[in-house]
Amino acid sequence: MRVVLGVAGGIAAYKAASLLRLFTEAGHDVTVVPTAASLHFVGAATWSALSGKPVHTDVWSDITEVPHVRLGQSADLVVVAPATADLLARAATGQADDLLTNVLLTARCPVVMAPAMHTEMWEHPATQANVATLSERGVHIVPPASGRLTGKDTGPGRLPEPDELYAVCSRILAAHQGAPAPSVATTGAAEPAEGAEGVVDSLTGQRVLISAGGTREPLDPVRFLGNRSSGKQGYALAEVAAARGAAVTLVSTVALPVPEGVRVVSVETAEQMRRAMLEGFDDADVIVMAAAVADFRPADYAAHKIKKPADSEDAPELRLVRNPDILAELVRHRGDAAGPVIVGFAAETGDADAGVLDHARAKLARKGCDVLVVNEVGTDKTFGKDDNTVHLLLQGSSRVVDAGPAPKQVIAGAIWDLVETLL
Ligand code: CTP
């Protein structure tokens, strides 16, 4: 495979040398495209010697071969490691002021970026907005690890180890090679997105059904029982899947801006959501239950607004009944037949008996889905925020993939990266 390894100007550039080695030893043809700033950390001679190819940072060398267009167009994978705050900003705004940014604009293959920088730079709203933008366009963002940074400081911002990055790239390459050609027609009402910026199409030909938001269980015409789910993670999943070429149907209880190319089915109650999900089942290759479904609903619905008694301080007592467990029903519906990949979510807190992951493993076994996305919830975590931190568990495997803290689009990208390996 033809791999372009972009290296931006951060101290972690030295780790890219080991990543390059892993690619070349596996037989890939790698062209290294460093930024001019990165040469302060690792010189062009190192990249040339290790890749066996000339190395340029600008668009003015080998001009007859038009490298600024050819390299990106012919690549099977572009990986930028480390991706600095500056590189992310230039990529997000579509600048083309050096060879690497030209490659990023001309590439039509999967693009992987591994941000690495100081924690403050990573957490800055400008950087977070840039990674969210890139992720929405289908770029695979590998969130930075937490740990020792350049100096004595520690925190999120470290470049993951080269073998981890290599594993992510291999999975994406494999999934991309296995993906049907972009011209495959899809059925169902949802139209595959136009590839947004045309960056990746690793979900082309896949039909995705996602639920999002908290259900509302009405008590009377004006009141309902609800929860604090904002629906943002479900919408981010829909947005990233559409950017990767999937035909996406979103069964939603909330009214957020609809991502381009996504078909929305609006519902309110758990029962309406259940029906919509079962209706979409046969046309889905992947089902994601990101919604916060109320486990209980009022036993009775009052057709008229429930009034305060005029002559006493009494309050009515609410009787609740159980709602169906939609996720468990979808898994039962699939039975032993080959069917869609099913992804569940779990909102968990640790307690005196067990930690978050112990509870999550028990839930994965109980629900029988293929992937469980585990949110750690607390008073200030997850609900309504633009950022998220999750652990991804796979049925039948002890492996845990950690993602975040990162914008919900980046988390969505990590979830799709994992799901794509199961398709
Ligand atoms: N879910 C569902 N139907 C329900 C409740 C939950 O489909 N009635 C789905 C959610 O969409 C999520 C997963 O099940 O994908 C986990 O939901 P959660 O509320 O965390 O788990 P519960 O099974 O309700 O377990 P508990 O509340 O006891 O932790």
mmCIF file of N, CA, C and O and ligand atoms in Angstrom, residues 289 291 293-295 324-327 344-347 363 366-367, ligand 1:
data_model
loop_
_atom_site.group_PDB
_atom_site.id
_atom_site.type_symbol
_atom_site.label_atom_id
_atom_site.label_comp_id
_atom_site.label_asym_id
_atom_site.label_seq_id
_atom_site.Cartn_x
_atom_site.Cartn_y
_atom_site.Cartn_z
ATOM 1 N N MET A 289 -27.701 1.961 19.466
ATOM 2 C CA MET A 289 -28.684 2.484 20.426
ATOM 3 C C MET A 289 -27.977 3.490 21.336
ATOM 4 O O MET A 289 -27.526 3.145 22.428
ATOM 5 N N ALA A 291 -29.519 6.227 22.298
ATOM 6 C CA ALA A 291 -30.563 6.955 23.032
ATOM 7 C C ALA A 291 -30.582 6.557 24.506
ATOM 8 O O ALA A 291 -30.215 5.440 24.868
ATOM 9 N N VAL A 293 -33.047 5.603 26.851
ATOM 10 C CA VAL A 293 -34.456 5.176 26.846
ATOM 11 C C VAL A 293 -34.941 5.087 28.293
ATOM 12 O O VAL A 293 -34.276 4.474 29.133
ATOM 13 N N ALA A 294 -36.081 5.693 28.569
ATOM 14 C CA ALA A 294 -36.627 5.614 29.931
ATOM 15 C C ALA A 294 -36.993 4.165 30.237
ATOM 16 O O ALA A 294 -37.644 3.508 29.424
ATOM 17 N N ASP A 295 -36.542 3.687 31.374
ATOM 18 C CA ASP A 295 -36.881 2.305 31.747
ATOM 19 C C ASP A 295 -38.335 2.190 32.206
ATOM 20 O O ASP A 295 -38.907 1.108 32.193
ATOM 21 N N PRO A 324 -40.285 -1.375 27.348
ATOM 22 C CA PRO A 324 -39.521 -2.455 26.729
ATOM 23 C C PRO A 324 -38.039 -2.093 26.679
ATOM 24 O O PRO A 324 -37.696 -0.911 26.580
ATOM 25 N N ASP A 325 -37.170 -3.097 26.749
ATOM 26 C CA ASP A 325 -35.738 -2.864 26.552
ATOM 27 C C ASP A 325 -35.472 -3.030 25.057
ATOM 28 O O ASP A 325 -35.434 -4.141 24.531
ATOM 29 N N ILE A 326 -35.330 -1.907 24.353
ATOM 30 C CA ILE A 326 -35.248 -1.942 22.882
ATOM 31 C C ILE A 326 -33.981 -2.654 22.428
ATOM 32 O O ILE A 326 -34.008 -3.495 21.518
ATOM 33 N N LEU A 327 -32.868 -2.336 23.072
ATOM 34 C CA LEU A 327 -31.586 -2.943 22.672
ATOM 35 C C LEU A 327 -31.656 -4.469 22.789
ATOM 36 O O LEU A 327 -31.290 -5.195 21.852
ATOM 37 N N GLY A 344 -24.484 -0.985 21.732
ATOM 38 C CA GLY A 344 -25.252 -0.394 22.831
ATOM 39 C C GLY A 344 -24.423 0.632 23.573
ATOM 40 O O GLY A 344 -23.197 0.677 23.429
ATOM 41 N N PHE A 345 -25.081 1.451 24.346
ATOM 42 C CA PHE A 345 -24.411 2.422 25.204
ATOM 43 C C PHE A 345 -24.696 2.068 26.650
ATOM 44 O O PHE A 345 -25.736 1.477 26.949
ATOM 45 N N ALA A 346 -23.810 2.422 27.523
ATOM 46 C CA ALA A 346 -24.062 2.214 28.946
ATOM 47 C C ALA A 346 -23.601 3.443 29.695
ATOM 48 O O ALA A 346 -22.499 3.942 29.466
ATOM 49 N N ALA A 347 -24.467 3.951 30.535
ATOM 50 C CA ALA A 347 -24.080 5.047 31.416
ATOM 51 C C ALA A 347 -23.845 4.425 32.772
ATOM 52 O O ALA A 347 -24.765 3.869 33.375
ATOM 53 N N LYS A 363 -23.192 -5.751 31.876
ATOM 54 C CA LYS A 363 -24.263 -5.252 30.997
ATOM 55 C C LYS A 363 -24.095 -5.773 29.581
ATOM 56 O O LYS A 363 -25.057 -6.137 28.913
ATOM 57 N N ARG A 366 -25.320 -9.195 29.522
ATOM 58 C CA ARG A 366 -26.781 -9.211 29.685
ATOM 59 C C ARG A 366 -27.489 -8.792 28.400
ATOM 60 O O ARG A 366 -28.456 -9.407 27.977
ATOM 61 N N LYS A 367 -26.982 -7.738 27.761
ATOM 62 C CA LYS A 367 -27.676 -7.186 26.585
ATOM 63 C C LYS A 367 -27.356 -7.977 25.322
ATOM 64 O O LYS A 367 -28.136 -7.972 24.372
HETATM 65 N N1 CTP B 1 -31.828 0.719 26.348
HETATM 66 C C1 CTP B 1 -32.899 0.314 25.592
HETATM 67 N N2 CTP B 1 -34.140 0.234 26.132
HETATM 68 C C2 CTP B 1 -34.329 0.522 27.435
HETATM 69 C C3 CTP B 1 -33.234 0.924 28.240
HETATM 70 C C4 CTP B 1 -32.005 1.021 27.654
HETATM 71 O O1 CTP B 1 -32.714 0.040 24.397
HETATM 72 N N3 CTP B 1 -35.540 0.439 27.949
HETATM 73 C C5 CTP B 1 -30.504 0.749 25.741
HETATM 74 C C6 CTP B 1 -29.857 2.108 25.693
HETATM 75 O O2 CTP B 1 -30.143 2.782 24.486
HETATM 76 C C7 CTP B 1 -28.375 1.748 25.801
HETATM 77 C C8 CTP B 1 -28.368 0.499 26.624
HETATM 78 O O3 CTP B 1 -29.676 -0.051 26.520
HETATM 79 O O4 CTP B 1 -27.842 1.430 24.532
HETATM 80 C C9 CTP B 1 -27.996 0.656 28.071
HETATM 81 O O5 CTP B 1 -28.876 1.461 28.738
HETATM 82 P P1 CTP B 1 -28.780 1.701 30.358
HETATM 83 O O6 CTP B 1 -29.923 2.530 30.747
HETATM 84 O O7 CTP B 1 -27.433 2.199 30.699
HETATM 85 O O8 CTP B 1 -28.891 0.244 30.870
HETATM 86 P P2 CTP B 1 -30.051 -0.505 31.562
HETATM 87 O O9 CTP B 1 -30.251 -1.771 30.852
HETATM 88 O O10 CTP B 1 -31.230 0.374 31.703
HETATM 89 O O11 CTP B 1 -29.427 -0.894 32.929
HETATM 90 P P3 CTP B 1 -29.382 -0.107 34.328
HETATM 91 O O12 CTP B 1 -30.227 1.138 34.184
HETATM 92 O O13 CTP B 1 -29.913 -1.096 35.255
HETATM 93 O O14 CTP B 1 -27.927 0.220 34.504
#
